[in-house]
Amino acid sequence: MDRSEYWSHTVVGASALEATPFLIVDTTVMARNITLMQSECDERGVKLRPHVKTHKSTHIARLQLAAGATGLTCATLSEAVGLASAGVVTDLLVAIPVYLDEPKAALAREALSAHTRLLLAVDSVEILSSIAAAGLTTPGVGLMIEVDSGLGRTGLTPEAAAALALSAQVQQGALEVAGFFTHGGHAYSPGASAAAANDEIQSLARAVELAGLTGRADLIVSAGSTPTALLSASAPVNEERPGTYVFGDMQQVGLGQTDIGGVGAVVIATVIHSAEDRYVLDAGAKILTKDRPDWMNSYGQVIHRPRDQIVRVYDNHGVVRCAPGDASPKVGERVPIAPNHICPVVNLVDELVTHDPATGTTGRIPVDLRGHLS
Amino acid sequence: MDRSEYWSHTVVGASALEATPFLIVDTTVMARNITLMQSECDERGVKLRPHVKTHKSTHIARLQLAAGATGLTCATLSEAVGLASAGVVTDLLVAIPVYLDEPKAALAREALSAHTRLLLAVDSVEILSSIAAAGLTTPGVGLMIEVDSGLGRTGLTPEAAAALALSAQVQQGALEVAGFFTHGGHAYSPGASAAAANDEIQSLARAVELAGLTGRADLIVSAGSTPTALLSASAPVNEERPGTYVFGDMQQVGLGQTDIGGVGAVVIATVIHSAEDRYVLDAGAKILTKDRPDWMNSYGQVIHRPRDQIVRVYDNHGVVRCAPGDASPKVGERVPIAPNHICPVVNLVDELVTHDPATGTTGRIPVDLRGHLS
């Protein structure tokens, strides 16, 4: 059975008792994605530190650690605290520079008390000073200096990153530089992955060299995103931080990172209106999001009707234009939609409905880190 | 004090103990927005049925009912059930056609058991049949036939809407037509509101007339959106359903519906990176959303720096381009951002932080209908 038939018949059928719209995860695809990324990283001799912002689930974080991940990546301190309160205690990197004013410092201290190590992103003296001012100059805290490898978001040039690592402020504050990291997010357009991965390697190598830390055995040199994870896995890079790979999405398909068989999280919606040239789904921006890169022409793919375009999403409606010559599906029909970008979609649901193809049964995984914005 | 100073100093200062990013509501602006829309509707002799999808809060729904709203509008059956379980029992319209398969029928029966009246949107024989099949042909249920007044989403032409109201299916199913409704969502571009409001009035009038229901005193003729609510409030329209007015947002400012003084819900974020031409906030698509109409050039407005543009949002980063010649704010500074479209923003937070300008204190309102997608 091909994937489109699988989703539109098998999975839709198995989940008939769920009220649409909902997000359903194929547990076999997810397990395969977790195992595959781990074994590819193992083969290349790099550590894997998956990003939890994609799944926002302590259950799935545990699966990744059990498969061999050596730690986890978070986007926020409250994700770190949430992991800890669920008992997921690990070596943790918060991969966005957090300015520790008093409420954030309290979150950082709470996270530190539970995790085996807390790595904090730094790309300015202000962030650095806020970490020192919060009293986080204790064993267990490490600084990860962010290098901008071409995305133009946060991070410093390799030169400035090295200078920050060597600065008096680090020395005086007794803050330990645990390593350098970058996110080659400029990989997110077709054909750009290889060059972005090379940028990651080169800019990290330059920062390490300029900081005079080339020989330090325990130095973390961390790169990564799902498109670049395996392409940038070579020295001095010794750690990768992909997130999206666990589920896959249409953006990853468009980037050539996976095919539709690797997409394991799909929104099931119901057709509520059917006209000659269009149909309307009960799934809109509040589950599909408005995430649509410039190089894509639809807000997600109706899996078994790949020529249809989701042309507009309102809060709770999705408007789909039929491919020329094709008839619209009937009102009441359930359709599976592969989202463009799975991370913000997961963050809109309270639980993942799961489908186990081996048994044909459905289950649930709570998205217990949903929200956790600060 | 002007509004930008108010938000960037007074509100930011009062909420210093909250970890950013968070959504803060000025309770005075919200109260004024509720009162004003109610009194404007009262003056015009139309009923007000506010849309709860904007605030997703039973507390705010109660404020609207206390101010004189005669019922509420929902986007989903689970919002209706959520209102009921919190004790908000009212005359309720679910304003999107819902195909009642078994799980949705169960939700509809649960909603019906609590509300004083449950009005269900219908725009096809399939939706109609599903209502009859679910056994919802009981007193307390009313059909609201949806008319498409120009948006091209759900709904029928006035002719087809009238035919559906008169159809054998309605008669045989013993389903009561409570009225007609439309949503002039094509008002959502600059200068389009007046024409869209007129389309609402004309297409509803035509449907009522063709259905031979002109004289029925209890017929509900419902129009509305925030931009058209007061423009379409004339016979035969006797009910309006705006949602966004309760908070306001930059889209409403752009449409001329309110000015910045009417915007009462603002995201507070912290600057985490500052460069010459840009700065980066700890607020991205997971709180600001990627909602940006074609006619707007920013993902929300940095209130006190209106010439800056939020040019890119990642999951947890917002990248802001400084206006030419302006210096970037410093790392650690808190900035207030008025969202483009408040409805999906509210749906991303678990609670609204509130600021009461009279006392200078902050509080909280739970977004207890957040999610509730089905």
XYZ file of C-alpha atoms in Angstrom:
748
model
C 0.000 0.000 0.000
C 1.436 3.410 -0.859
C 1.727 6.141 1.750
C -1.197 8.204 0.521
C -3.532 5.230 0.649
C -2.141 4.290 4.046
C -2.922 7.669 5.563
C -6.242 8.298 3.808
C -7.671 4.830 4.478
C -5.854 2.931 7.193
C -5.075 5.780 9.563
C -8.296 7.693 8.929
C -10.230 4.485 9.524
C -8.381 3.582 12.694
C -8.989 7.009 14.187
C -12.689 7.321 13.377
C -13.612 7.865 17.019
C -11.491 11.012 17.364
C -13.177 14.358 16.678
C -11.352 16.262 13.932
C -9.102 18.158 13.611
C -6.339 16.273 15.418
C -2.672 15.480 14.930
C -1.861 11.786 14.577
C 1.585 10.219 14.783
C 2.600 6.945 13.181
C 4.657 5.365 15.970
C 6.619 3.150 13.578
C 7.736 6.063 11.423
C 8.670 8.058 14.543
C 10.676 5.140 15.991
C 12.433 4.623 12.666
C 13.294 8.340 12.403
C 14.739 8.299 15.937
C 16.815 5.158 15.315
C 18.045 6.257 11.917
C 19.313 9.687 13.047
C 20.984 8.097 16.059
C 22.766 5.428 14.035
C 23.870 7.934 11.391
C 25.351 10.146 14.118
C 26.972 7.125 15.804
C 28.568 6.097 12.521
C 30.051 9.537 12.073
C 31.293 9.623 15.654
C 29.253 12.687 16.648
C 26.922 13.008 19.600
C 23.224 13.640 19.097
C 21.434 16.253 21.218
C 17.873 16.355 19.791
C 15.829 19.552 20.023
C 12.706 19.083 22.138
C 10.931 22.134 20.700
C 9.683 19.901 17.876
C 7.793 17.351 19.973
C 7.377 19.221 23.294
C 6.896 15.821 24.890
C 8.799 14.250 27.789
C 7.735 10.804 26.532
C 9.436 11.346 23.174
C 12.481 12.932 24.855
C 12.847 9.687 26.800
C 12.660 7.652 23.583
C 15.466 9.769 22.091
C 17.657 9.375 25.173
C 16.989 5.632 25.276
C 18.077 5.383 21.643
C 21.444 6.901 22.533
C 21.115 10.688 22.562
C 23.689 12.125 24.979
C 21.603 15.099 25.996
C 18.783 17.360 24.872
C 18.367 20.824 23.395
C 15.682 23.280 24.519
C 14.496 26.603 23.134
C 13.388 27.983 26.499
C 14.237 27.674 30.183
C 10.670 26.655 30.929
C 11.050 23.673 28.593
C 14.136 22.751 30.662
C 12.166 23.097 33.889
C 9.283 21.105 32.422
C 11.589 18.256 31.435
C 13.053 18.212 34.934
C 9.710 18.209 36.681
C 8.673 15.208 34.624
C 11.852 13.442 35.747
C 13.784 13.792 32.490
C 17.139 14.755 33.998
C 19.942 15.080 31.495
C 22.769 17.152 30.038
C 20.880 20.095 28.627
C 21.563 22.971 26.243
C 19.241 25.971 26.047
C 20.199 26.967 22.520
C 18.889 30.544 22.484
C 20.692 33.322 24.363
C 18.510 34.066 27.376
C 18.892 37.390 29.168
C 18.584 36.426 32.818
C 16.518 39.129 34.447
C 15.065 38.085 37.793
C 12.166 35.907 36.577
C 14.375 34.151 34.010
C 17.176 33.714 36.564
C 14.703 31.934 38.831
C 13.818 29.577 35.987
C 17.507 28.958 35.250
C 18.236 28.117 38.880
C 15.295 25.739 38.940
C 16.531 24.040 35.751
C 20.083 23.828 37.082
C 18.993 22.148 40.276
C 17.631 19.186 38.348
C 19.782 18.665 35.275
C 23.182 16.994 35.272
C 24.566 19.940 33.330
C 23.003 23.157 32.098
C 24.567 24.744 29.042
C 23.575 28.351 28.396
C 23.881 30.121 25.069
C 25.865 33.371 25.058
C 26.504 35.835 22.264
C 26.987 39.160 24.068
C 28.537 40.611 27.180
C 25.059 41.569 28.364
C 23.876 37.942 28.322
C 27.139 36.899 29.951
C 26.853 39.501 32.702
C 23.275 38.482 33.391
C 24.423 34.884 33.935
C 27.116 36.028 36.343
C 24.696 38.389 38.099
C 22.265 35.508 38.553
C 24.970 33.659 40.448
C 25.131 30.815 37.941
C 28.910 30.592 38.161
C 28.747 27.151 39.666
C 29.866 23.710 38.531
C 27.225 22.261 36.291
C 26.784 25.465 34.299
C 28.655 25.834 31.028
C 28.707 28.601 28.461
C 28.056 27.777 24.844
C 29.199 30.660 22.672
C 26.932 31.087 19.664
C 28.529 31.524 16.261
C 26.524 32.946 13.370
C 27.388 30.741 10.394
C 25.291 32.706 7.913
C 21.688 32.836 9.126
C 21.938 36.414 10.422
C 19.827 35.891 13.527
C 21.635 35.563 16.874
C 25.308 34.580 17.284
C 28.633 36.267 16.564
C 31.246 36.095 13.843
C 33.907 33.450 14.593
C 36.297 36.258 15.503
C 33.915 37.902 17.946
C 32.867 34.526 19.361
C 36.497 33.636 20.067
C 37.083 37.037 21.621
C 34.067 36.560 23.886
C 35.371 33.138 24.948
C 38.735 34.679 25.813
C 37.361 37.816 27.431
C 38.202 39.061 30.866
C 34.539 38.849 31.681
C 34.565 35.076 31.291
C 37.731 34.765 33.356
C 36.673 37.131 36.118
C 33.198 35.709 36.335
C 34.726 32.225 36.648
C 32.420 31.048 33.927
C 33.434 27.931 32.074
C 33.331 27.881 28.282
C 31.858 24.480 27.477
C 32.020 25.019 23.731
C 30.669 26.719 20.639
C 27.461 26.161 18.717
C 25.802 27.357 15.553
C 22.524 26.807 13.703
C 22.825 26.762 9.938
C 19.233 27.805 9.455
C 20.093 29.243 6.035
C 19.835 25.589 4.926
C 16.084 26.136 4.791
C 15.739 26.733 1.076
C 16.012 24.173 -1.707
C 19.563 23.229 -2.633
C 21.100 25.228 0.227
C 21.846 22.441 2.733
C 25.343 21.397 1.673
C 26.692 24.936 1.593
C 25.052 25.787 4.926
C 26.527 22.654 6.517
C 29.956 23.641 5.236
C 29.446 27.128 6.693
C 28.669 25.500 10.042
C 31.877 23.451 10.006
C 34.112 26.282 8.812
C 32.822 28.967 11.147
C 32.940 26.709 14.196
C 36.469 25.547 13.259
C 37.588 29.154 12.955
C 36.101 30.128 16.334
C 37.696 27.143 18.086
C 41.052 27.867 16.489
C 41.018 31.595 17.256
C 40.073 30.847 20.854
C 43.073 28.524 21.078
C 40.893 25.617 22.148
C 41.656 23.231 19.298
C 43.229 20.633 21.536
C 40.651 20.625 24.337
C 39.204 17.137 24.412
C 35.985 17.967 26.236
C 35.113 21.001 24.098
C 31.593 20.782 22.654
C 31.434 21.889 19.028
C 27.787 21.733 18.131
C 26.051 22.272 14.807
C 22.858 21.339 13.269
C 19.378 21.367 12.020
C 17.516 18.511 10.365
C 18.726 19.435 6.843
C 22.389 19.861 7.885
C 22.713 17.321 10.706
C 24.478 14.635 8.698
C 26.253 17.000 6.317
C 28.033 18.970 9.048
C 28.951 15.921 11.133
C 32.699 16.150 10.663
C 35.615 17.527 12.701
C 35.787 19.749 14.594
C 31.985 19.359 14.893
C 31.294 16.671 17.501
C 27.587 17.179 18.232
C 24.394 17.625 16.192
C 21.095 19.199 17.297
C 18.323 18.355 14.815
C 14.696 18.528 15.943
C 12.259 18.112 13.072
C 13.640 14.735 11.940
C 11.585 12.973 14.624
C 8.339 13.585 12.677
C 9.365 15.053 9.321
C 7.157 17.551 7.460
C 6.549 18.912 3.956
C 9.351 21.439 4.306
C 11.820 18.597 4.900
C 10.334 16.765 1.901
C 10.827 19.902 -0.205
C 14.416 20.184 0.985
C 15.100 16.566 0.015
C 15.744 15.587 3.624
C 13.107 12.861 3.586
C 10.337 11.584 1.348
C 6.665 11.346 2.250
C 7.366 7.927 3.813
C 9.427 9.655 6.489
C 6.590 12.010 7.466
C 5.091 10.538 10.614
C 2.809 13.313 11.941
C -0.299 14.262 10.029
C -3.374 16.410 10.713
C -6.702 14.676 10.072
C -9.454 17.106 9.081
C -13.043 16.810 7.839
C -14.434 18.373 4.659
C -17.206 20.760 5.763
C -17.952 22.415 2.405
C -17.522 21.246 -1.143
C -17.815 23.377 -4.276
C -16.778 22.848 -7.876
C -13.323 24.389 -7.645
C -12.640 24.249 -3.915
C -13.396 22.542 -0.666
C -13.149 23.704 2.928
C -11.700 21.807 5.881
C -12.387 22.159 9.613
C -8.631 22.713 10.071
C -7.244 26.236 9.843
C -4.382 28.294 11.239
C -5.152 27.104 14.778
C -3.821 23.661 13.844
C -2.008 23.982 10.481
C -0.453 27.390 11.348
C 0.294 30.017 8.695
C 3.791 28.636 8.175
C 4.470 28.663 4.433
C 7.983 29.358 3.133
C 8.148 31.479 -0.035
C 9.137 28.448 -2.092
C 6.002 26.466 -1.156
C 2.544 27.167 -2.534
C 0.275 25.436 -0.022
C -0.308 25.499 3.745
C 0.422 21.772 3.987
C -0.228 18.879 1.630
C -3.476 16.950 1.345
C -1.593 13.669 1.203
C -3.690 11.664 -1.252
C -4.440 14.716 -3.432
C -0.969 16.191 -3.907
C -2.023 18.529 -6.737
C -4.557 20.333 -4.504
C -3.436 23.573 -2.833
C -4.439 24.803 0.608
C -4.634 28.413 -0.511
C -6.018 30.156 2.582
C -6.253 29.370 6.253
C -8.512 31.260 8.639
C -8.521 30.479 12.375
C -10.631 27.342 11.965
C -11.164 26.954 8.195
C -8.748 25.728 5.535
C -9.688 26.545 1.936
C -8.364 24.089 -0.646
C -8.280 24.716 -4.386
C -8.811 21.518 -6.379
C -6.375 20.587 -9.088
C -7.879 21.466 -12.503
C -10.206 18.715 -13.664
C -10.405 16.959 -10.289
C -13.674 16.674 -8.402
C -13.852 17.925 -4.808
C -14.129 15.386 -2.017
C -17.560 15.092 -0.391
C -18.697 16.873 2.756
C -18.013 14.562 5.680
C -14.918 12.940 4.167
C -11.817 12.895 6.361
C -8.551 13.923 4.764
C -4.946 13.653 5.999
C -2.722 16.738 5.711
C 1.060 16.735 6.082
C 1.952 20.084 7.701
C 4.631 22.360 6.235
C 6.419 22.865 9.549
C 5.623 20.426 12.308
C 7.135 22.294 15.326
C 4.486 25.020 15.721
C 1.727 22.518 14.807
C 2.613 20.210 17.714
C 2.587 23.269 19.989
C -1.111 23.800 19.131
C -2.376 20.454 20.412
C -2.600 19.083 23.941
C -1.884 15.531 22.907
C -0.695 13.522 19.966
C -3.057 10.794 18.885
C -0.876 7.841 17.921
C -1.415 5.051 15.424
C 0.491 1.812 15.792
C 0.497 0.098 12.396
C 1.482 -3.241 13.923
C -1.650 -3.495 16.034
C -3.894 -1.034 14.206
C -4.697 0.670 17.479
C -4.652 4.304 18.495
C -3.254 5.832 21.670
C -2.115 9.156 23.074
C 1.067 10.984 23.979
C 0.618 14.177 26.006
C 2.354 17.280 24.626
C 3.279 18.131 28.189
C 5.788 20.862 27.282
C 3.292 22.699 25.041
C 3.474 26.425 25.626
C 6.469 26.751 28.018
C 7.349 29.956 26.184
C 9.648 31.694 28.626
C 1.155 59.995 28.599
C 0.857 58.672 25.064
C 0.066 55.030 24.390
C 3.560 54.020 23.360
C 5.064 55.445 26.537
C 2.286 53.840 28.560
C 3.035 50.352 27.220
C 6.824 50.619 27.110
C 7.188 52.131 30.592
C 4.128 51.721 32.772
C 3.030 48.261 31.685
C 6.533 46.864 31.201
C 7.454 48.180 34.640
C 4.357 46.792 36.342
C 4.945 43.327 34.888
C 8.666 43.041 35.676
C 8.149 39.839 37.653
C 6.695 37.942 34.695
C 9.106 35.930 32.532
C 8.905 37.041 28.904
C 7.375 36.459 26.439
C 3.823 36.872 27.746
C 0.567 38.432 26.600
C -0.715 41.259 28.785
C -4.188 42.768 28.684
C -5.080 46.278 29.803
C -8.330 45.644 31.679
C -9.557 49.204 31.212
C -9.162 49.090 27.433
C -10.860 45.679 27.331
C -13.778 46.902 29.482
C -14.150 50.003 27.322
C -14.117 47.926 24.114
C -16.819 45.631 25.526
C -19.021 48.524 26.660
C -18.580 50.522 23.494
C -19.513 47.698 21.092
C -22.518 46.840 23.274
C -23.817 50.404 23.398
C -23.279 50.896 19.652
C -25.289 47.729 18.961
C -27.977 48.769 21.469
C -28.321 52.156 19.787
C -28.831 50.502 16.422
C -31.344 48.043 17.865
C -29.333 44.947 16.965
C -28.348 42.139 19.280
C -24.707 41.421 20.008
C -23.455 37.808 19.968
C -19.668 38.132 20.513
C -17.322 35.482 19.108
C -15.439 33.659 21.865
C -12.702 32.381 19.531
C -10.874 35.687 20.104
C -10.493 35.448 23.887
C -11.066 31.713 24.507
C -11.914 32.690 28.067
C -15.052 31.943 30.069
C -14.244 34.918 32.316
C -14.346 37.349 29.386
C -17.446 35.642 27.962
C -19.169 36.406 31.269
C -18.109 40.065 31.037
C -19.640 40.290 27.561
C -22.904 38.692 28.695
C -23.038 40.949 31.763
C -22.625 43.977 29.491
C -25.730 42.955 27.550
C -24.740 40.408 24.925
C -27.731 38.180 24.188
C -25.700 35.094 23.410
C -22.297 33.914 22.235
C -20.700 32.652 19.046
C -18.276 29.721 18.918
C -16.035 28.336 16.192
C -16.113 24.762 17.482
C -18.394 22.424 19.413
C -15.662 21.877 21.984
C -15.640 25.614 22.730
C -19.408 25.272 23.317
C -18.861 22.309 25.632
C -16.052 24.146 27.420
C -18.282 27.171 28.051
C -20.975 24.909 29.432
C -18.663 23.002 31.730
C -17.477 26.286 33.196
C -21.107 27.218 33.858
C -21.494 29.727 31.036
C -24.916 28.623 29.848
C -26.398 30.766 27.120
C -27.968 31.007 23.682
C -25.163 29.760 21.481
C -24.309 29.756 17.784
C -21.581 27.508 16.389
C -20.862 29.621 13.333
C -19.003 27.071 11.202
C -20.845 24.208 9.488
C -19.930 21.102 11.476
C -20.363 17.682 9.879
C -21.716 15.569 12.723
C -19.991 12.237 12.476
C -20.221 10.197 15.659
C -17.525 11.974 17.737
C -18.830 15.406 16.717
C -22.436 14.341 17.355
C -21.451 13.369 20.884
C -19.971 16.847 21.391
C -23.097 18.476 19.965
C -25.367 16.486 22.309
C -23.177 17.461 25.251
C -23.342 21.137 24.250
C -27.108 20.953 23.719
C -27.707 19.496 27.157
C -26.269 22.612 28.792
C -27.077 25.606 26.638
C -30.427 27.336 26.533
C -30.359 27.109 22.747
C -27.875 25.607 20.318
C -27.792 27.107 16.842
C -25.958 25.041 14.231
C -24.574 26.377 10.966
C -25.757 24.639 7.800
C -24.758 25.190 4.193
C -25.303 21.789 2.574
C -27.659 18.832 2.611
C -24.801 16.699 3.936
C -24.395 18.876 7.044
C -28.192 18.971 7.417
C -28.524 15.203 7.146
C -25.775 14.687 9.686
C -27.697 16.852 12.160
C -30.864 14.850 11.581
C -28.934 11.572 11.790
C -27.457 12.652 15.114
C -30.988 12.985 16.460
C -30.665 16.701 17.084
C -34.196 17.381 15.888
C -35.294 18.496 19.313
C -36.469 21.770 20.773
C -33.488 23.891 21.625
C -31.715 23.186 18.339
C -32.052 25.699 15.527
C -30.557 25.787 12.050
C -28.677 28.859 10.916
C -28.315 28.788 7.142
C -25.001 30.274 6.077
C -25.020 32.784 3.234
C -21.810 33.608 1.366
C -21.820 37.386 1.017
C -18.585 37.517 -0.977
C -15.809 35.880 1.016
C -15.862 32.629 -0.979
C -15.305 30.311 1.965
C -18.315 28.428 3.348
C -21.943 29.438 2.827
C -24.358 29.480 -0.114
C -25.660 32.069 -2.528
C -28.838 33.750 -1.214
C -30.827 31.688 -3.733
C -29.345 28.378 -2.631
C -29.588 29.359 1.048
C -33.291 30.102 0.641
C -33.807 26.827 -1.224
C -32.083 24.922 1.568
C -34.301 26.641 4.158
C -37.389 25.600 2.163
C -36.188 22.103 1.319
C -38.074 18.915 1.973
C -35.147 17.801 4.055
C -35.727 20.546 6.571
C -39.446 19.816 6.677
C -39.127 16.048 6.902
C -36.363 16.207 9.454
C -38.530 18.504 11.581
C -35.583 20.864 11.844
C -36.366 24.448 12.685
C -34.784 27.245 10.668
C -33.768 29.802 13.286
C -32.331 32.198 10.766
C -29.575 33.130 8.331
C -26.029 34.303 8.939
C -23.066 35.519 6.973
C -19.487 36.611 7.650
C -18.271 39.463 5.468
C -14.655 38.470 5.859
C -13.807 40.200 2.590
C -13.824 43.355 4.751
C -10.285 42.388 5.760
C -8.407 44.660 3.391
C -8.006 48.421 3.621
C -11.036 50.380 2.394
C -13.172 47.278 1.903
C -15.343 47.388 5.034
C -18.258 49.495 3.844
C -18.788 47.489 0.662
C -18.463 44.190 2.533
C -20.998 45.340 5.132
C -23.392 46.278 2.361
C -22.872 42.839 0.786
C -23.788 41.305 4.141
C -27.038 43.272 4.377
C -28.049 42.707 0.754
C -27.321 38.997 0.582
C -29.058 38.276 3.867
C -32.064 40.370 2.816
C -32.293 38.439 -0.438
C -32.114 35.034 1.303
C -34.793 36.014 3.832
C -37.066 37.324 1.092
C -36.640 34.320 -1.210
C -37.345 31.988 1.701
C -40.580 33.884 2.346
C -39.560 34.631 5.923
C -39.578 38.416 5.789
C -42.344 38.769 8.331
C -41.130 36.250 10.910
C -40.527 38.211 14.087
C -38.204 35.715 15.752
C -36.009 35.164 12.690
C -32.308 35.687 13.440
C -30.533 37.612 10.685
C -26.917 37.683 11.738
C -23.933 39.431 10.182
C -20.642 40.589 11.267
C -17.011 40.817 11.941
C -15.215 43.558 13.854
C -14.739 45.759 10.753
C -18.345 45.392 9.556
C -20.238 45.053 12.854
C -21.526 48.607 13.018
C -21.735 49.133 9.264
C -24.056 46.186 8.633
C -26.261 46.819 11.655
C -29.408 47.708 9.741
C -32.575 45.866 8.729
C -33.069 43.041 8.079
C -29.846 42.376 10.034
C -30.759 42.104 13.711
C -27.633 40.550 15.213
C -23.860 41.145 15.021
C -21.041 38.695 15.785
C -17.713 40.553 16.123
C -14.863 38.920 18.054
C -11.618 40.852 17.728
C -13.061 44.140 19.033
C -12.598 42.953 22.619
C -8.811 43.380 22.388
C -8.123 45.064 19.033
C -4.935 44.383 17.068
C -2.730 45.947 14.368
C -4.921 44.554 11.608
C -7.909 46.447 13.036
C -5.734 49.572 13.314
C -4.745 49.141 9.655
C -8.403 48.759 8.678
C -9.296 51.963 10.522
C -11.491 50.081 12.971
C -9.621 51.394 16.001
C -6.476 53.352 16.797
C -3.576 52.174 18.933
C -5.469 53.392 22.006
C -8.060 50.681 21.407
C -5.456 47.910 21.354
C -5.635 46.272 24.756
C -3.593 43.062 24.370
C 0.142 43.263 23.840
C 3.040 40.781 23.852
C 5.956 41.779 26.096
C 9.290 40.391 24.851
C 12.943 40.831 25.791
C 15.752 41.887 23.438
C 18.260 38.997 23.391
C 20.577 40.232 20.626
C 21.364 43.694 19.340
C 23.270 44.535 16.158
C 23.644 47.700 14.144
C 20.756 47.149 11.764
C 18.624 44.647 13.664
C 17.696 43.241 17.030
C 16.270 39.895 18.063
C 13.453 39.238 20.523
C 12.656 36.154 22.595
C 9.205 36.148 20.955
C 8.707 34.262 17.704
C 5.969 32.434 15.829
C 5.026 30.475 18.965
C 3.546 33.667 20.445
C 3.312 36.251 17.635
C 2.214 33.690 14.994
C 3.083 34.054 11.302
C -0.124 35.984 10.657
C 0.762 38.834 8.293
C -1.747 40.004 5.679
C -0.266 40.956 2.293
C -0.894 44.627 2.998
C 1.178 44.645 6.211
C 4.980 44.552 6.303
C 5.697 43.427 9.862
C 4.740 40.513 12.125
C 3.293 42.914 14.698
C 4.265 46.414 15.781
C 6.937 47.271 18.308
C 4.688 49.874 19.915
C 7.175 52.600 20.841
C 9.297 52.071 17.696
C 6.627 52.085 14.980
C 9.126 52.435 12.121
C 10.859 49.146 13.020
C 9.803 46.031 11.137
C 9.568 42.501 12.543
C 10.860 40.925 9.339
C 11.211 37.263 10.315
C 9.816 35.041 13.017
C 11.257 31.628 13.843
C 9.658 29.403 16.494
C 11.118 31.363 19.406
C 13.026 34.285 17.802
C 11.666 37.482 16.280
C 14.089 39.408 14.069
C 13.443 43.154 13.909
C 14.974 45.503 11.342
C 15.640 48.954 12.797
C 14.354 52.003 11.027
C 17.203 53.659 9.090
C 19.250 55.879 11.374
C 17.763 54.506 14.604
C 19.907 52.701 17.154
C 18.884 49.234 18.294
C 17.558 48.797 21.811
C 19.937 47.147 24.288
C 20.051 43.461 25.167
C 17.853 42.965 28.223
C 15.355 45.712 27.346
C 11.700 44.700 27.377
C 9.588 45.815 24.432
C 5.807 45.752 23.898
C 4.490 44.360 20.600
C 0.949 44.797 19.318
C 0.122 41.578 17.398
C -1.267 41.673 13.863
C -4.099 39.242 14.610
C -4.933 38.670 18.237
C -7.127 35.524 17.947
C -4.386 32.948 17.204
C -2.016 34.742 19.627
C -4.392 34.292 22.576
C -4.698 30.617 21.607
C -0.936 30.193 22.198
C -0.937 31.209 25.850
C -2.380 29.474 28.912
C -3.280 32.694 30.655
C -3.566 36.378 30.038
C -1.531 38.520 32.370
C -3.659 41.565 33.151
C -2.717 45.120 34.007
C -5.171 47.330 35.831
C -4.151 50.944 35.219
C -6.271 52.191 38.120
C -4.340 50.227 40.728
C -1.149 49.537 38.777
C -1.407 45.860 39.672
C -1.153 42.754 37.537
C -3.374 39.689 37.626
C -4.335 36.716 35.525
C -7.208 35.430 33.414
C -7.012 31.765 32.373
C -7.437 31.091 28.655
C -9.521 28.091 29.632
C -10.917 27.441 26.139
C -7.432 27.421 24.543
C -7.144 24.581 22.043
C -10.715 23.193 21.950
C -10.192 22.593 18.244
C -12.911 20.081 17.402
